Amino acid sequence: TLVKFWEDHPDLKPTEDGYIEVNETMQTSVQGIFAAGAVRAGTTGQVITSAADGAQAALSAVKFLLGSA
């Protein structure tokens, strides 16, 4: 569930799904307000977090196998 703090901002208009539209620089429809990650429209949720966790786990496994953990 997304925290919808932007609902209190009268100029930010979320999509029907509750996400925030941004342009290619992550700028919202309100100058100076940017959105990134799971709150913005067109994202794939927590994929990057999972990828980062996977990378960390892989590095830890290599260190363990090499005996440097």
mmCIF file with all atom_site columns, C-alpha atoms in Angstrom:
data_model
loop_
_atom_site.group_PDB
_atom_site.id
_atom_site.type_symbol
_atom_site.label_atom_id
_atom_site.label_alt_id
_atom_site.label_comp_id
_atom_site.label_asym_id
_atom_site.label_entity_id
_atom_site.label_seq_id
_atom_site.pdbx_PDB_ins_code
_atom_site.Cartn_x
_atom_site.Cartn_y
_atom_site.Cartn_z
_atom_site.occupancy
_atom_site.B_iso_or_equiv
_atom_site.pdbx_formal_charge
_atom_site.auth_seq_id
_atom_site.auth_comp_id
_atom_site.auth_asym_id
_atom_site.auth_atom_id
_atom_site.pdbx_PDB_model_num
ATOM 1  C CA . THR A 1 1  ? 0.000  0.000   0.000   1.00 0.00 ? 1  THR A CA 1
ATOM 2  C CA . LEU A 1 2  ? 1.383  3.364   -0.964  1.00 0.00 ? 2  LEU A CA 1
ATOM 3  C CA . VAL A 1 3  ? 1.583  6.243   1.483   1.00 0.00 ? 3  VAL A CA 1
ATOM 4  C CA . LYS A 1 4  ? -0.437 8.900   -0.295  1.00 0.00 ? 4  LYS A CA 1
ATOM 5  C CA . PHE A 1 5  ? 1.024  12.038  1.282   1.00 0.00 ? 5  PHE A CA 1
ATOM 6  C CA . TRP A 1 6  ? 0.510  13.890  -1.993  1.00 0.00 ? 6  TRP A CA 1
ATOM 7  C CA . GLU A 1 7  ? -3.274 13.748  -1.667  1.00 0.00 ? 7  GLU A CA 1
ATOM 8  C CA . ASP A 1 8  ? -3.021 16.845  0.553   1.00 0.00 ? 8  ASP A CA 1
ATOM 9  C CA . HIS A 1 9  ? -1.358 18.830  -2.230  1.00 0.00 ? 9  HIS A CA 1
ATOM 10 C CA . PRO A 1 10 ? -4.106 20.389  -4.374  1.00 0.00 ? 10 PRO A CA 1
ATOM 11 C CA . ASP A 1 11 ? -1.998 20.657  -7.539  1.00 0.00 ? 11 ASP A CA 1
ATOM 12 C CA . LEU A 1 12 ? -0.735 17.053  -7.634  1.00 0.00 ? 12 LEU A CA 1
ATOM 13 C CA . LYS A 1 13 ? -3.137 14.920  -9.589  1.00 0.00 ? 13 LYS A CA 1
ATOM 14 C CA . PRO A 1 14 ? -2.604 11.171  -9.107  1.00 0.00 ? 14 PRO A CA 1
ATOM 15 C CA . THR A 1 15 ? -3.624 8.677   -11.788 1.00 0.00 ? 15 THR A CA 1
ATOM 16 C CA . GLU A 1 16 ? -6.762 6.573   -11.355 1.00 0.00 ? 16 GLU A CA 1
ATOM 17 C CA . ASP A 1 17 ? -4.520 3.910   -9.817  1.00 0.00 ? 17 ASP A CA 1
ATOM 18 C CA . GLY A 1 18 ? -3.156 6.378   -7.252  1.00 0.00 ? 18 GLY A CA 1
ATOM 19 C CA . TYR A 1 19 ? 0.289  6.902   -8.745  1.00 0.00 ? 19 TYR A CA 1
ATOM 20 C CA . ILE A 1 20 ? 2.023  10.176  -9.579  1.00 0.00 ? 20 ILE A CA 1
ATOM 21 C CA . GLU A 1 21 ? 2.758  11.076  -13.193 1.00 0.00 ? 21 GLU A CA 1
ATOM 22 C CA . VAL A 1 22 ? 6.291  12.338  -13.882 1.00 0.00 ? 22 VAL A CA 1
ATOM 23 C CA . ASN A 1 23 ? 8.331  13.329  -16.898 1.00 0.00 ? 23 ASN A CA 1
ATOM 24 C CA . GLU A 1 24 ? 11.728 11.949  -17.895 1.00 0.00 ? 24 GLU A CA 1
ATOM 25 C CA . THR A 1 25 ? 13.445 13.994  -15.164 1.00 0.00 ? 25 THR A CA 1
ATOM 26 C CA . MET A 1 26 ? 11.024 12.716  -12.487 1.00 0.00 ? 26 MET A CA 1
ATOM 27 C CA . GLN A 1 27 ? 9.378  16.147  -12.313 1.00 0.00 ? 27 GLN A CA 1
ATOM 28 C CA . THR A 1 28 ? 5.688  16.057  -11.358 1.00 0.00 ? 28 THR A CA 1
ATOM 29 C CA . SER A 1 29 ? 3.060  18.450  -12.659 1.00 0.00 ? 29 SER A CA 1
ATOM 30 C CA . VAL A 1 30 ? 4.097  20.797  -9.839  1.00 0.00 ? 30 VAL A CA 1
ATOM 31 C CA . GLN A 1 31 ? 7.377  22.627  -10.397 1.00 0.00 ? 31 GLN A CA 1
ATOM 32 C CA . GLY A 1 32 ? 9.977  21.640  -7.819  1.00 0.00 ? 32 GLY A CA 1
ATOM 33 C CA . ILE A 1 33 ? 8.198  18.466  -6.715  1.00 0.00 ? 33 ILE A CA 1
ATOM 34 C CA . PHE A 1 34 ? 9.714  15.218  -7.915  1.00 0.00 ? 34 PHE A CA 1
ATOM 35 C CA . ALA A 1 35 ? 8.592  11.617  -7.494  1.00 0.00 ? 35 ALA A CA 1
ATOM 36 C CA . ALA A 1 36 ? 10.550 8.400   -7.789  1.00 0.00 ? 36 ALA A CA 1
ATOM 37 C CA . GLY A 1 37 ? 10.186 4.717   -7.095  1.00 0.00 ? 37 GLY A CA 1
ATOM 38 C CA . ALA A 1 38 ? 6.987  2.952   -6.222  1.00 0.00 ? 38 ALA A CA 1
ATOM 39 C CA . VAL A 1 39 ? 4.852  6.107   -6.055  1.00 0.00 ? 39 VAL A CA 1
ATOM 40 C CA . ARG A 1 40 ? 5.351  7.117   -9.661  1.00 0.00 ? 40 ARG A CA 1
ATOM 41 C CA . ALA A 1 41 ? 3.331  5.859   -12.574 1.00 0.00 ? 41 ALA A CA 1
ATOM 42 C CA . GLY A 1 42 ? 5.054  3.365   -14.845 1.00 0.00 ? 42 GLY A CA 1
ATOM 43 C CA . THR A 1 43 ? 7.322  1.771   -12.246 1.00 0.00 ? 43 THR A CA 1
ATOM 44 C CA . THR A 1 44 ? 7.628  -1.912  -11.606 1.00 0.00 ? 44 THR A CA 1
ATOM 45 C CA . GLY A 1 45 ? 7.267  -1.693  -7.844  1.00 0.00 ? 45 GLY A CA 1
ATOM 46 C CA . GLN A 1 46 ? 10.040 -3.038  -5.689  1.00 0.00 ? 46 GLN A CA 1
ATOM 47 C CA . VAL A 1 47 ? 12.119 -4.658  -8.427  1.00 0.00 ? 47 VAL A CA 1
ATOM 48 C CA . ILE A 1 48 ? 15.181 -2.505  -7.773  1.00 0.00 ? 48 ILE A CA 1
ATOM 49 C CA . THR A 1 49 ? 15.119 -3.264  -4.068  1.00 0.00 ? 49 THR A CA 1
ATOM 50 C CA . SER A 1 50 ? 14.962 -6.952  -4.829  1.00 0.00 ? 50 SER A CA 1
ATOM 51 C CA . ALA A 1 51 ? 17.816 -6.616  -7.314  1.00 0.00 ? 51 ALA A CA 1
ATOM 52 C CA . ALA A 1 52 ? 19.956 -4.777  -4.765  1.00 0.00 ? 52 ALA A CA 1
ATOM 53 C CA . ASP A 1 53 ? 19.239 -7.401  -2.115  1.00 0.00 ? 53 ASP A CA 1
ATOM 54 C CA . GLY A 1 54 ? 20.113 -10.140 -4.592  1.00 0.00 ? 54 GLY A CA 1
ATOM 55 C CA . ALA A 1 55 ? 23.389 -8.448  -5.461  1.00 0.00 ? 55 ALA A CA 1
ATOM 56 C CA . GLN A 1 56 ? 24.289 -8.110  -1.791  1.00 0.00 ? 56 GLN A CA 1
ATOM 57 C CA . ALA A 1 57 ? 23.437 -11.764 -1.149  1.00 0.00 ? 57 ALA A CA 1
ATOM 58 C CA . ALA A 1 58 ? 25.575 -12.854 -4.114  1.00 0.00 ? 58 ALA A CA 1
ATOM 59 C CA . LEU A 1 59 ? 28.561 -10.813 -2.889  1.00 0.00 ? 59 LEU A CA 1
ATOM 60 C CA . SER A 1 60 ? 28.177 -12.253 0.606   1.00 0.00 ? 60 SER A CA 1
ATOM 61 C CA . ALA A 1 61 ? 28.019 -15.788 -0.803  1.00 0.00 ? 61 ALA A CA 1
ATOM 62 C CA . VAL A 1 62 ? 31.214 -15.265 -2.820  1.00 0.00 ? 62 VAL A CA 1
ATOM 63 C CA . LYS A 1 63 ? 33.023 -13.905 0.262   1.00 0.00 ? 63 LYS A CA 1
ATOM 64 C CA . PHE A 1 64 ? 31.810 -16.897 2.286   1.00 0.00 ? 64 PHE A CA 1
ATOM 65 C CA . LEU A 1 65 ? 32.954 -19.387 -0.351  1.00 0.00 ? 65 LEU A CA 1
ATOM 66 C CA . LEU A 1 66 ? 36.350 -17.714 -0.552  1.00 0.00 ? 66 LEU A CA 1
ATOM 67 C CA . GLY A 1 67 ? 36.656 -17.830 3.228   1.00 0.00 ? 67 GLY A CA 1
ATOM 68 C CA . SER A 1 68 ? 36.824 -14.097 3.771   1.00 0.00 ? 68 SER A CA 1
ATOM 69 C CA . ALA A 1 69 ? 33.456 -13.701 5.492   1.00 0.00 ? 69 ALA A CA 1
#
